[in-house]
Coordinates of C-alpha atoms in Angstrom, one line a residue:
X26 CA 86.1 108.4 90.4
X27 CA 86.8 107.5 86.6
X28 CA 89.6 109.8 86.7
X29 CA 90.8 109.0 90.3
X30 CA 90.7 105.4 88.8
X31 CA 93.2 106.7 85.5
X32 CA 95.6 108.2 88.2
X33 CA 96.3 104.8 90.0
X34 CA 96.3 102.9 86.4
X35 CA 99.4 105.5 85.7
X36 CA 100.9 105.5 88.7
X37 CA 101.2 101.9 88.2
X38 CA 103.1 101.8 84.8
X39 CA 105.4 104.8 85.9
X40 CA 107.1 101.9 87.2
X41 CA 108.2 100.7 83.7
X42 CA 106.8 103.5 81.6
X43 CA 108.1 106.7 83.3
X44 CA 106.7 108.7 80.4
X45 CA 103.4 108.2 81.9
X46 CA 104.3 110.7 85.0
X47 CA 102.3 113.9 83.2
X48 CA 99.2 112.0 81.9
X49 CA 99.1 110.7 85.8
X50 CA 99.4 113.6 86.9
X51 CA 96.9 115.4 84.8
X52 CA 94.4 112.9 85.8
X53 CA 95.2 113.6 89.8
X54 CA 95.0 116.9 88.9
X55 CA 91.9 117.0 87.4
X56 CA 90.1 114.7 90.4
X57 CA 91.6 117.0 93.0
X58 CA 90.3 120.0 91.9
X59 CA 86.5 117.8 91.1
X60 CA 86.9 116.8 95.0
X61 CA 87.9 120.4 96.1
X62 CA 84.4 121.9 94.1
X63 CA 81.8 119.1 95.6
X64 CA 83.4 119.3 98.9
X65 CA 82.3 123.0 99.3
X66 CA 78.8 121.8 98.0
X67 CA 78.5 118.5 100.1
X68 CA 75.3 119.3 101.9
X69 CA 73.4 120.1 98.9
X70 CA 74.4 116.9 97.3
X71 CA 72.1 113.8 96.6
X72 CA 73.0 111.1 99.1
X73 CA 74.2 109.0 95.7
X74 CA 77.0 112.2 95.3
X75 CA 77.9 111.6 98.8
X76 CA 78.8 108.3 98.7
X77 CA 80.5 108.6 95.5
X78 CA 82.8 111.4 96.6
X79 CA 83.5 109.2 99.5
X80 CA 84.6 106.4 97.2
X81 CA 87.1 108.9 95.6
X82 CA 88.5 110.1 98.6
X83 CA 89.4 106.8 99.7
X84 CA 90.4 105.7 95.9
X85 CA 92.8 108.6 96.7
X86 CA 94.1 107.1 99.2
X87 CA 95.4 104.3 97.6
X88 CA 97.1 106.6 94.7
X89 CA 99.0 108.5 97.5
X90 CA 100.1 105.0 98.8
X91 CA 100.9 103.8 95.3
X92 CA 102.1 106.8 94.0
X93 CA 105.1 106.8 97.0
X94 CA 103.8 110.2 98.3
X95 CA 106.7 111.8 100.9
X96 CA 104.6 114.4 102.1
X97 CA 101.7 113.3 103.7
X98 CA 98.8 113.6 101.5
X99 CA 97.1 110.1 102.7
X100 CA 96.2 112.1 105.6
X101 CA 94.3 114.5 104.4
X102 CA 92.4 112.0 102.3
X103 CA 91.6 109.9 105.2
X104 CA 90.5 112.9 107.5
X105 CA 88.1 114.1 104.7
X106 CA 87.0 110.3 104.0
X107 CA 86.0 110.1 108.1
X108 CA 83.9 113.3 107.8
X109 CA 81.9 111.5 105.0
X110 CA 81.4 108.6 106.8
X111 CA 80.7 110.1 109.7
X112 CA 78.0 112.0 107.9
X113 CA 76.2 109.4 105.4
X114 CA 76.6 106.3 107.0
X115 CA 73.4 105.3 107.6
X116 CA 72.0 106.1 104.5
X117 CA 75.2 104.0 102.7
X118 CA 74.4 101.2 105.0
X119 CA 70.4 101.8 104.2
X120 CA 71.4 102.3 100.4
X121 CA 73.7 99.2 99.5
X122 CA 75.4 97.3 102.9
X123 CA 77.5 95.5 100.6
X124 CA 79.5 98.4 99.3
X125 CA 79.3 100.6 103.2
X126 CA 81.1 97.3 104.1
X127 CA 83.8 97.7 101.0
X128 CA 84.1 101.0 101.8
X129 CA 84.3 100.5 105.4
X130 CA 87.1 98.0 104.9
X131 CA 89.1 100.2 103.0
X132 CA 88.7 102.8 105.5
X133 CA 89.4 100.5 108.2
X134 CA 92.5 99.3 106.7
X135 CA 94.1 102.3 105.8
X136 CA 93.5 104.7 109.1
X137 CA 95.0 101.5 111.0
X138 CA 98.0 100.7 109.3
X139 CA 98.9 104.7 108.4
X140 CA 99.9 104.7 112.0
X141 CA 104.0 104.1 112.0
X142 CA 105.3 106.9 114.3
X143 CA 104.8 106.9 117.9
X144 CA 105.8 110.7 119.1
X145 CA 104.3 112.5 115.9
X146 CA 100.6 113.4 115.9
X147 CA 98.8 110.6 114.4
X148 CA 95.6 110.1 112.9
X149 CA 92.6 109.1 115.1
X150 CA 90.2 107.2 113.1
X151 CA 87.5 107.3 115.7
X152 CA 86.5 103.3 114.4
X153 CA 83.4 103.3 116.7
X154 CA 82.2 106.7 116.0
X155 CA 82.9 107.0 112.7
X156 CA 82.2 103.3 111.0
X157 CA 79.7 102.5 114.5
X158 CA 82.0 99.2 115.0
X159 CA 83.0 97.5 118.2
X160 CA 85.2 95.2 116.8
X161 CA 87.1 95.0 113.5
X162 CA 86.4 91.1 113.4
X163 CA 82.9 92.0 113.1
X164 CA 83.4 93.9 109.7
X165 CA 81.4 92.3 106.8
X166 CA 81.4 88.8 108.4
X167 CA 79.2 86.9 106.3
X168 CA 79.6 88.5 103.5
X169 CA 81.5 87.0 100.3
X170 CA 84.6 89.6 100.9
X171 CA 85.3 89.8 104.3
X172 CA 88.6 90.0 105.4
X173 CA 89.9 91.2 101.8
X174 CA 92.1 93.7 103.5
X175 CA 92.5 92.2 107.0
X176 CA 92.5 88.6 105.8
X177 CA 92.7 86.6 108.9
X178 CA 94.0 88.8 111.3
X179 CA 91.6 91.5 112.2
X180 CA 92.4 90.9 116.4
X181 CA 96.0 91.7 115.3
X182 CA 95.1 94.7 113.7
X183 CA 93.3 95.7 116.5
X184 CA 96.5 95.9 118.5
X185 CA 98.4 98.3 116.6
X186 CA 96.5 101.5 117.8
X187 CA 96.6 100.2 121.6
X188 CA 100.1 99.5 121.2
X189 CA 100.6 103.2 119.9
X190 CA 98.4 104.2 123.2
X191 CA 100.9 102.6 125.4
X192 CA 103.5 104.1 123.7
X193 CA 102.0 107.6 124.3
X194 CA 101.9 106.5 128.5
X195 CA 105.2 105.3 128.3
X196 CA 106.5 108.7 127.1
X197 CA 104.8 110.5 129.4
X198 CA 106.0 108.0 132.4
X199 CA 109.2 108.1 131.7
X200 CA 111.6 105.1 132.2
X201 CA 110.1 103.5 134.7
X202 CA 107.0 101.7 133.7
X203 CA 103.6 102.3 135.7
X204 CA 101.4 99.3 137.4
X205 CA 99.0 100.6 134.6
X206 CA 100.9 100.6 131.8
X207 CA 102.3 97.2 132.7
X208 CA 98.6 95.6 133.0
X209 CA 98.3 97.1 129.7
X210 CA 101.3 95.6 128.1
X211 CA 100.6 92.6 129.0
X212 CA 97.0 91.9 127.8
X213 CA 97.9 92.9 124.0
X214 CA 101.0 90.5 124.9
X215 CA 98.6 87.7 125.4
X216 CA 96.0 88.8 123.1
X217 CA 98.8 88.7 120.4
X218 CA 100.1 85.3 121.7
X219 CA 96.9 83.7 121.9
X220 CA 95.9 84.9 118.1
X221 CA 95.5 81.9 115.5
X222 CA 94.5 82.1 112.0
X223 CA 91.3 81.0 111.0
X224 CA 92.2 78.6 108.8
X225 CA 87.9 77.6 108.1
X226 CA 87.9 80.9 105.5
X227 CA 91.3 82.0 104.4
X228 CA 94.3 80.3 102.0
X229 CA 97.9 79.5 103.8
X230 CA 99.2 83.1 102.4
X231 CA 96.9 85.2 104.4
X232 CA 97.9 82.9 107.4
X233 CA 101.6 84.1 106.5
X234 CA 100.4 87.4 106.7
X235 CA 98.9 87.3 109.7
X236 CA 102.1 86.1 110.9
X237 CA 103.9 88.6 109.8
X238 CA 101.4 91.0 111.1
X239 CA 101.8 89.2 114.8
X240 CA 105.5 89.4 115.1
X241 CA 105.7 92.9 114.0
X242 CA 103.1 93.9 116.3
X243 CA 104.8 91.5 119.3
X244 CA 108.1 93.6 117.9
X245 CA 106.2 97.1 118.1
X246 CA 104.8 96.1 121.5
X247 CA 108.3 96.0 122.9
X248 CA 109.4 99.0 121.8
X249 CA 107.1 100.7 122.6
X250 CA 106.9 99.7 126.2
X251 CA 111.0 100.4 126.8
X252 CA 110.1 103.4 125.8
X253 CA 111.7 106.4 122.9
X254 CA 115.5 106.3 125.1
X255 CA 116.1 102.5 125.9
X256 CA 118.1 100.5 123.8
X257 CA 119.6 97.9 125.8
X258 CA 120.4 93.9 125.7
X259 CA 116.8 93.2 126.6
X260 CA 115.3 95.1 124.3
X261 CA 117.2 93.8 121.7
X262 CA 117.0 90.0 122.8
X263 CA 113.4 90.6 123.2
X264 CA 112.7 91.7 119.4
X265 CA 115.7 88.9 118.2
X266 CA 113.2 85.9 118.2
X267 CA 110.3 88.0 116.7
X268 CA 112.7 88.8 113.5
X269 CA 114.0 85.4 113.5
X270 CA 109.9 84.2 112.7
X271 CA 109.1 87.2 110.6
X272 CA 112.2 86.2 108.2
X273 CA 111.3 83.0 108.1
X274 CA 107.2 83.2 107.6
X275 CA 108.3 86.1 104.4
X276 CA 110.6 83.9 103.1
X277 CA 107.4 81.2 102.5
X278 CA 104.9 83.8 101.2
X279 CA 104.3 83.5 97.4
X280 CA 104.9 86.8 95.6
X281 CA 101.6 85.8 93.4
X282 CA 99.7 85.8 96.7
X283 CA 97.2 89.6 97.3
X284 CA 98.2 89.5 100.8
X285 CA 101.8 90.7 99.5
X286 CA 100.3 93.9 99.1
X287 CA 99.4 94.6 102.5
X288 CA 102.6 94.0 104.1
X289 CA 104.5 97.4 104.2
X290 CA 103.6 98.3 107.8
X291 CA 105.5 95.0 109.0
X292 CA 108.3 95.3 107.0
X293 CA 108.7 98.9 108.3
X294 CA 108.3 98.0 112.0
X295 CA 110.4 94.8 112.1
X296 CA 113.3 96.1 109.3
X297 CA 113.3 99.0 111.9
X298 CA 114.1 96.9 114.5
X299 CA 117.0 94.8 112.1
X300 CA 121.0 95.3 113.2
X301 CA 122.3 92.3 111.5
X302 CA 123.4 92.9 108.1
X303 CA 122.4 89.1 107.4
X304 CA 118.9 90.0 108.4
X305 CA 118.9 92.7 106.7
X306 CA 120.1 91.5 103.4
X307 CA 117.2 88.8 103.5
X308 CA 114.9 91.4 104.2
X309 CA 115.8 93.5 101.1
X310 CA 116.4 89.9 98.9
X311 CA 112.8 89.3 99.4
X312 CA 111.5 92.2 98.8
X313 CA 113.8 93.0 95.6
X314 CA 112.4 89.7 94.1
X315 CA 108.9 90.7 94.4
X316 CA 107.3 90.1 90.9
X317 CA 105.1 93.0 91.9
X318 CA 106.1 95.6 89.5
X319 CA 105.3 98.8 92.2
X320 CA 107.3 101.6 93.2
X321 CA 105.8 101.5 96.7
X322 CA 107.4 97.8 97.3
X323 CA 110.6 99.0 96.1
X324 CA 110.9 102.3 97.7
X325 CA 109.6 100.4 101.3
X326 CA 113.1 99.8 101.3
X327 CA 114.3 103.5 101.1
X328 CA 113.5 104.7 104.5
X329 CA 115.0 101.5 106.0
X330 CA 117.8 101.8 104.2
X331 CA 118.5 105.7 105.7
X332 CA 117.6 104.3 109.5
X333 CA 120.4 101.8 109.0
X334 CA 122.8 103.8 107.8
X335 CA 122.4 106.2 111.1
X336 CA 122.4 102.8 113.1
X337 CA 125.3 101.9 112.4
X338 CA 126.4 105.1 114.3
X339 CA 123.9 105.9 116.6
X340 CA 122.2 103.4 118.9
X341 CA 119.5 106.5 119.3
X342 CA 118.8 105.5 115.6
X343 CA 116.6 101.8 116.1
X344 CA 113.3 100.5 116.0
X345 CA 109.8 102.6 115.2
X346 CA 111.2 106.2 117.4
X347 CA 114.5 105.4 115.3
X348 CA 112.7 105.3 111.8
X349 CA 110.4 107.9 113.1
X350 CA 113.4 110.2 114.0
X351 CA 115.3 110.2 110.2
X352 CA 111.9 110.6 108.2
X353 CA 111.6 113.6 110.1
X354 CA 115.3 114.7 109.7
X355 CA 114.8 113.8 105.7
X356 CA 111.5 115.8 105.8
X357 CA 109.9 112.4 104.7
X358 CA 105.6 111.9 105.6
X359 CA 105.4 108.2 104.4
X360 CA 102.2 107.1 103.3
X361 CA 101.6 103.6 104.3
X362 CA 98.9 101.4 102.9

């Protein structure tokens, strides 16, 4: 952990300090092959092992994310941090609560918002079976860090892998929507219309963030439904009003607030969604004047940059199957966190 730890410290500085790159990677180096060794011994570890590795894995997680990793390896962090989970969860819980419910957080988090592609394979977290949780608004309520991921907006969150389900039936269906898929559209429509920020627990920033979160999921949800080879008026008009709010709610967020942190997903979905150059030039203006000095805020930009420069050719080349077509042309896995 200490060393996974030194890896994220020096991925961070690489962002002023790019002689930093070999000491963070000799620290990576050194916690991968650490992981690789206890891995082959994890049964005849002590519970307290267990747990730790598990901590690593998903501290990995967030170097891969921080570290602007193109191929992919947040995936095969988060597969080996469900395994663990799946195996010493009740001893974590039994052990300390508190940190199962830090650790389950993180977990949460992370397997939800990794999702950004709707044809590709993605990863499953299996919430229920794996962190034995009905409902992400249930994680760690009561305790004195709940919602430090999902601030307010754990229903929205909850939307993203059903509206990645729907997409999956809509592929398969074709054009023309089912009476099943259309049932489904429209009850994470009104679950995401009827969402409001709980305002009792959380500062106005996390309510911008849950904003943001709703209108690129209500954006998502649209998309998705049309389906990967409809691009048309209404599909546009529908997603125009969504950006319009998005734009507008960023534009208030501080760039002192956390909740800036966990904002990549949106800015992916709805920039995918952006033809305007005016919208997209306020897009990349906020983000450019972040005062967080990260290479993953800056290089959020670099995928949507790529989409819009097809788009402006190709109407094939828009929204999540657009971005999800040129990262796979560029041989790009992003790693989202």
């Amino acid at each position: 952990m200490q060393h996974a730890i030194l890896a994220i410290s020096a991925s961070h500085l690489l962002y002023r300090r790019p002689d930093m790159a070999e000491i963070c990677a000799s620290h990576y180096a050194i916690v991968l092959r650490a992981m690789k060794h206890a891995v082959t011994r994890w049964k005849a570890l002590h519970t307290r092992d267990q747990i730790a590795l598990l901590a690593t894995a998903l501290a990995l997680c967030w170097f891969e994310t921080i570290d602007v990793n193109t191929s992919g390896a947040l995936y095969h962090h988060l597969e080996a941090s469900k395994f663990m989970f799946q195996t010493v969860k009740e001893n974590l819980k039994a052990h300390d609560p508190s940190l199962f419910g830090f650790l389950a957080e993180q977990y949460a988090y992370l397997a939800t918002v990794s999702n950004i592609t709707l044809r590709s394979a993605r990863f499953d977290p299996e919430m229920s079976q794996t962190l034995s949780l009905p409902s992400l608004a249930l994680l760690n309520r009561g305790s004195n860090f709940y919602g430090c991921l999902f601030g307010c907006s754990h229903l929205v969150y909850e939307t993203i892998p059903m509206i990645c389900d729907l997409a999956k039936l809509r592929i398969e269906e074709g054009i023309a929507p089912s009476q099943a898929s259309y049932q489904q559209y429209e009850s994470i429509l009104g679950e995401l219309k009827a969402w409001r920020p709980t305002q009792r627990y959380f500062t106005e920033d996390f309510e911008y963030a849950g904003q943001l979160y709703r209108e690129a999921c209500l954006i998502f949800l649209e998309s998705s439904f049309q389906g990967p080879d409809t691009t048309n008026s209404e599909l546009y008009a529908a997603v125009e009003s969504c950006l319009g709010r998005f734009l507008e709610v960023f534009a208030k967020m501080s760039y002192e607030s956390p909740s800036w942190t966990t904002v990549m997903w949106p800015i992916l979905t709805a920039g995918s969604h952006m033809r305007c150059p005016r919208q997209r030039g306020q897009l990349s203006d906020i983000i450019l004047n972040s005062t967080f000095d990260m290479r993953a805020v800056d290089n959020t930009l670099h995928p949507l940059r790529l989409l819009w420069e097809k788009m402006a050719f190709d109407d094939g080349y828009y929204g999540s199957y657009g971005l999800e077509k040129v990262l796979k042309e560029c041989g790009i896995t992003m790693c989202v966190g």
